[in-house]
Short mmCIF file of C-alpha atoms in Angstrom, two decimals:
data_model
loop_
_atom_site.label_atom_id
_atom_site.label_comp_id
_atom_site.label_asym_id
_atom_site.label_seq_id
_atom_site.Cartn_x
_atom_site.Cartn_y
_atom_site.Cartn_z
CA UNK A 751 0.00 0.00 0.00
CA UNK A 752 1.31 3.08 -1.31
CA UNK A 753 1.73 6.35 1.08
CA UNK A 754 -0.48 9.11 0.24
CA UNK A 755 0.93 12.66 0.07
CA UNK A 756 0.37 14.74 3.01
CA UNK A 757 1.13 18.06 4.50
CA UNK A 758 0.84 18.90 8.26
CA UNK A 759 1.29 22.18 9.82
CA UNK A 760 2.46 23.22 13.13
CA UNK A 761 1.17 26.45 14.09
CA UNK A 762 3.52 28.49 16.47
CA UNK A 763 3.64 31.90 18.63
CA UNK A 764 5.64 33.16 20.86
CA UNK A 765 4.44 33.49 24.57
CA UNK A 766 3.78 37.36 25.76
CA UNK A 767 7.06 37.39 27.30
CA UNK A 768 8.76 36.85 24.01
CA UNK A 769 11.06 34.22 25.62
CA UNK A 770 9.06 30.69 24.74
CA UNK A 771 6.97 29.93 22.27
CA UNK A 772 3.87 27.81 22.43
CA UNK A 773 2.40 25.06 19.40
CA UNK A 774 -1.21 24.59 18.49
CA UNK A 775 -2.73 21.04 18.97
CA UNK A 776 -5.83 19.66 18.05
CA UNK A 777 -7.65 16.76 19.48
CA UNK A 778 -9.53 14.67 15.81
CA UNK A 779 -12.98 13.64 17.40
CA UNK A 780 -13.01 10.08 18.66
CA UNK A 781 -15.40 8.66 16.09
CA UNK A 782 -13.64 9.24 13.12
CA UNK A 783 -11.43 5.96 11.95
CA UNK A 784 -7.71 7.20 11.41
CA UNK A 785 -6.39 8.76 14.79
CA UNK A 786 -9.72 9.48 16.06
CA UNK A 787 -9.53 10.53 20.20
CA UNK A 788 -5.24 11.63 19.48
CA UNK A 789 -4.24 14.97 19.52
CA UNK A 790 -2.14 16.06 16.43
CA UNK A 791 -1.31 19.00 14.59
CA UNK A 792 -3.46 20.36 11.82
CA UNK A 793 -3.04 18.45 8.61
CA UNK A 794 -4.04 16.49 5.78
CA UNK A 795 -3.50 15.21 2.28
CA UNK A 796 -2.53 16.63 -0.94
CA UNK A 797 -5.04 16.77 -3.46
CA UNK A 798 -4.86 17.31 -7.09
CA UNK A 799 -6.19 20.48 -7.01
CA UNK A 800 -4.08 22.17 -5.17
CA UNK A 801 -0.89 21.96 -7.61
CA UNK A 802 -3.58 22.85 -10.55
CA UNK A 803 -2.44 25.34 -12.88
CA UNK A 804 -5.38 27.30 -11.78
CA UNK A 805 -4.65 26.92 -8.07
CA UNK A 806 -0.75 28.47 -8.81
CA UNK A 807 -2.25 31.39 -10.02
CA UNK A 808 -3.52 32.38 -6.86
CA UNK A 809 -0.24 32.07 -5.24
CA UNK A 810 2.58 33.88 -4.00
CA UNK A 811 6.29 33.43 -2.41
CA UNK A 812 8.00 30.76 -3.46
CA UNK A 813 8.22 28.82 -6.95
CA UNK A 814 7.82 25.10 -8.03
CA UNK A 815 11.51 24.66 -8.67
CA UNK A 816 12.46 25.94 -5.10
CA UNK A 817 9.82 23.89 -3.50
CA UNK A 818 10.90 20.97 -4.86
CA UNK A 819 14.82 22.10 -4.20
CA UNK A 820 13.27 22.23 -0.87
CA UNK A 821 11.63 19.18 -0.48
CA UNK A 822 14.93 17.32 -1.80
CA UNK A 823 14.72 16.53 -4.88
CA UNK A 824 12.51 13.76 -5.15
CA UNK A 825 9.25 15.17 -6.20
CA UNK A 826 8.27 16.77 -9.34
CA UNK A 827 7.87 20.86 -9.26
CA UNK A 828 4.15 20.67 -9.26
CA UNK A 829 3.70 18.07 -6.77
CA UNK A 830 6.52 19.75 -4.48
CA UNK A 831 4.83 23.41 -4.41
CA UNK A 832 1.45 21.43 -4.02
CA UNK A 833 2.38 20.51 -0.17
CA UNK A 834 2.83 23.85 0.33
CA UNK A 835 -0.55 24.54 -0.76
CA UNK A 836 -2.48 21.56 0.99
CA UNK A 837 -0.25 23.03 4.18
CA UNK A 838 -2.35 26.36 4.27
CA UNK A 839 -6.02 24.86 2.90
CA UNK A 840 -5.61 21.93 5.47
CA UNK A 841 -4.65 25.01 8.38
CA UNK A 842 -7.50 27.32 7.09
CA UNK A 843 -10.37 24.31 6.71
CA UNK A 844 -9.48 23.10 10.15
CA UNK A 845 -8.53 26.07 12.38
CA UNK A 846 -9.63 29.02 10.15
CA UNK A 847 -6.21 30.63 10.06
CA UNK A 848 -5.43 31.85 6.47
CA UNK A 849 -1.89 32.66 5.27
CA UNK A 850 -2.27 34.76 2.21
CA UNK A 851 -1.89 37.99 0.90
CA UNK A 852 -3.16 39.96 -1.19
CA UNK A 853 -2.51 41.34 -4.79
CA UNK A 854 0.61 43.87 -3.89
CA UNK A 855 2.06 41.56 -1.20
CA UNK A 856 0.36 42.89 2.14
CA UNK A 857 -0.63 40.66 4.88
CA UNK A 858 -4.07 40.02 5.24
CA UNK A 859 -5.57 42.13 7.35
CA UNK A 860 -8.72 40.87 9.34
CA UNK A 861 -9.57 44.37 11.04
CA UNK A 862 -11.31 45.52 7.98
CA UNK A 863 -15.22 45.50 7.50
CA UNK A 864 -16.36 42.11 7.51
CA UNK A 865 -13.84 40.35 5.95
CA UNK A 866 -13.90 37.88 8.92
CA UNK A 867 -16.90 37.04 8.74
CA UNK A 868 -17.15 36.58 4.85
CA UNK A 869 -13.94 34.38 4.93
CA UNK A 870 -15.51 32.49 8.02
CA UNK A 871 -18.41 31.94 5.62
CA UNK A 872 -16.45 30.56 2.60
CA UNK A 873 -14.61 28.49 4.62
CA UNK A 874 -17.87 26.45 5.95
CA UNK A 875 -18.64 26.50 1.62
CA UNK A 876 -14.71 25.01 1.66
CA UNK A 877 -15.19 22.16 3.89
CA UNK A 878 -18.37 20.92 2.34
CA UNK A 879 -16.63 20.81 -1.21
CA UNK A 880 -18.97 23.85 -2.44
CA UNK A 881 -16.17 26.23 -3.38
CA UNK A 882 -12.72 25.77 -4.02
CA UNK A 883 -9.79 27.44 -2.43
CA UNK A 884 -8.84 29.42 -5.67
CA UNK A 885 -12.31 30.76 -6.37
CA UNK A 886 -12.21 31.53 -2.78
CA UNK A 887 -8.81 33.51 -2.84
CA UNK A 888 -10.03 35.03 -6.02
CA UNK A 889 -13.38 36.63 -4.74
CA UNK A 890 -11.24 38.30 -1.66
CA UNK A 891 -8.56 39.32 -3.97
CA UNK A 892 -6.39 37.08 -1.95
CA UNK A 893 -3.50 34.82 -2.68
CA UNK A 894 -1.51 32.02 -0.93
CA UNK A 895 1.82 33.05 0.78
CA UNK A 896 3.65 30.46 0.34
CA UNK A 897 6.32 32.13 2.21
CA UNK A 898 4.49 31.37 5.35
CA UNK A 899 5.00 27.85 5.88
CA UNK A 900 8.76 26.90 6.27
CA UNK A 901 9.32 22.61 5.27
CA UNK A 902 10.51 21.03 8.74
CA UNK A 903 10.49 17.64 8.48
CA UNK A 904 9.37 14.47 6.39
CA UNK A 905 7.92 10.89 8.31
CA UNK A 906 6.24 8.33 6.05
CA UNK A 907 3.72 5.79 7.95
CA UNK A 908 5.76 2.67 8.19
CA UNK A 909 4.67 -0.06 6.10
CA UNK A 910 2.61 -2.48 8.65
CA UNK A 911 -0.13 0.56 9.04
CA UNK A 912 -2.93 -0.13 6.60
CA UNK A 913 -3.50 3.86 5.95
CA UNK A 914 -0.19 5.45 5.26
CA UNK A 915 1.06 9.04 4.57
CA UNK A 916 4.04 10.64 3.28
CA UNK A 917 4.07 13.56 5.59
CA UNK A 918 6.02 16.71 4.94
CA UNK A 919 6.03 18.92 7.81
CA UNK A 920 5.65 22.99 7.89
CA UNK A 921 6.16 25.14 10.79
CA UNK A 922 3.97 28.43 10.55
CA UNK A 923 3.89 31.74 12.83
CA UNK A 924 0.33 32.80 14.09
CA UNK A 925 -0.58 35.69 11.15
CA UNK A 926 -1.07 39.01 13.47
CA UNK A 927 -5.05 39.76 14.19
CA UNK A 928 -6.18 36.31 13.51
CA UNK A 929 -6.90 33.50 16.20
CA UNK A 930 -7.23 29.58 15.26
CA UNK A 931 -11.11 28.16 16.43
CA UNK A 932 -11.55 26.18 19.35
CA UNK A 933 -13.37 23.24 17.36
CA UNK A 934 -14.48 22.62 13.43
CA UNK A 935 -16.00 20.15 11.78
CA UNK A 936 -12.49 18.07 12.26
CA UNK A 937 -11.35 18.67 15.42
CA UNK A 938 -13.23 18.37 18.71
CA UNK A 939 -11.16 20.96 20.74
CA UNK A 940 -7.80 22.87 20.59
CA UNK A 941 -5.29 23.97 22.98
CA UNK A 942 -1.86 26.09 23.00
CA UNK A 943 0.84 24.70 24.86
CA UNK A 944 4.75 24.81 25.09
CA UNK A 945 6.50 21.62 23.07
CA UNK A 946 7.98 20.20 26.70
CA UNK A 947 4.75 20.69 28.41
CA UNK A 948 2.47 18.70 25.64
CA UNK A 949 5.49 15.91 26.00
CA UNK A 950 5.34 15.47 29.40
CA UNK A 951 1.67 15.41 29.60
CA UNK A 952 1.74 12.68 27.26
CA UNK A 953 4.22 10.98 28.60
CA UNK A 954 2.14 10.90 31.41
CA UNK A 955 -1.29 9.80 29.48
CA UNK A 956 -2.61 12.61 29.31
CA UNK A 957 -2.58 14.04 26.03
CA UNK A 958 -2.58 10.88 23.46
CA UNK A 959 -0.36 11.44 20.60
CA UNK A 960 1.05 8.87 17.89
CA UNK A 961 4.80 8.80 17.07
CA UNK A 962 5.51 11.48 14.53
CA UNK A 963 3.61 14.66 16.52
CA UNK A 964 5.99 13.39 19.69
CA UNK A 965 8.95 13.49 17.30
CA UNK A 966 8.58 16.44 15.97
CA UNK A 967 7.52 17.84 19.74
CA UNK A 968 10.66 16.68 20.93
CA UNK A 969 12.96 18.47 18.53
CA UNK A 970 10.89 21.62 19.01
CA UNK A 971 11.48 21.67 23.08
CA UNK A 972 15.04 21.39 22.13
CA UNK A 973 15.37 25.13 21.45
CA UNK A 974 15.72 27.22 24.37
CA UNK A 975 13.86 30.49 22.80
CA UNK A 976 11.50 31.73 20.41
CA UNK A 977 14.53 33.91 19.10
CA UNK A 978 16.61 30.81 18.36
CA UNK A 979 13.50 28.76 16.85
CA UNK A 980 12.56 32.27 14.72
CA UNK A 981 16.25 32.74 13.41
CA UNK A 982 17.09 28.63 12.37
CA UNK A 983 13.79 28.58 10.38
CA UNK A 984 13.71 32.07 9.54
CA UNK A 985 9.67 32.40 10.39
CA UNK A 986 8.18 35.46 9.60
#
């Protein structure tokens, strides 16, 4: 059974003191059949459409050859940038957080008149496969940054799992004037929490979590600061 292509992102911001930094998990409701009841970070897989032609259009900040320089090599230009792209539909669908821009390069800026709520809207229409995230970008005059989302690290599901994914990981800075939900149709509740704090609570039981969320949890408490994590990833 082949791996499918997937792209998880791990939300990040730094704690008011500036010193830490905190991730976002979210807990996938317990009903559902693959990792239902764990908490992971927000994810999911790649889909056609979002290395379309039409899709690339709408996007901004990095090209296909660099993604795939990126991603090492192994993909092809298309599918390479595409992880970038499923990385900020699969944030946006299941937290609402939206890293785009818009046509001359300006973050977006959710104080004005009712874009929240319209983009709140279209992402509902997103989720139940009524829009797509191109015509959405287009009627806000939006595009993806692909700039946002910095490649981390790569796990593929190891071979005895009947459902496997090859996973490339992003690590993303909270956009300024925008907070993730608290639940969606995908996850059942959210929390913030520092990496060593979320690994000791579930080394403890208390959070469950499957191998690659620990991994990449445990290289994450490794840096002492938000400064140091901010500078060797150069998040923005």
């Amino acid at each position: 059974n082949l791996p499918k292509n997937a792209s998880t992102v791990i939300l990040i911001r730094p704690e008011t003191s500036g010193r830490k930094f905190e991730v976002f998990l979210t807990l996938r409701p317990p009903e559902m059949n693959f990792m239902g009841g764990v908490y992971v970070f927000p994810g999911g897989s790649v889909e056609e459409g979002d290395y379309s032609e039409e899709m690339l259009t709408r996007c901004r900040g990095l090209s296909r050859t660099e993604a795939q320089r990126i991603l090492g090599g192994e993909l092809s230009p298309e599918l390479s940038i595409g992880h970038s792209v499923a990385a900020i539909r699969e944030l946006f669908e299941e937290t609402g957080i939206l890293l785009s821009a818009t046509e001359n390069g300006a973050a977006l800026d959710m104080r004005q008149n009712k874009l929240k709520e319209r983009l709140a809207e279209k992402r509902e229409a997103l989720v139940q496969g009524r829009i797509d995230l191109r015509l959405l970008l287009e009627s806000e005059g939006l595009y993806c940054d692909l700039s946002c989302p910095v490649y981390f690290s790569h796990r593929v599901t190891p071979e005895k799992y009947a459902t496997r994914f090859d996973t490339r990981f992003y690590l993303a800075q909270l956009p300024p004037d925008q907070s993730p939900l608290f639940s969606s149709q995908e996850v059942t509740e959210s929390l913030w929490m520092r990496p060593e704090t979320a690994l000791n609570r579930s080394q403890r039981g208390e959070l469950p979590m499957m191998p690659p969320t620990l991994a990449a949890l445990g290289t994450l408490a490794a840096f002492d600061s938000w400064q140091s994590l901010r500078y060797q990833y150069q998040l923005r």
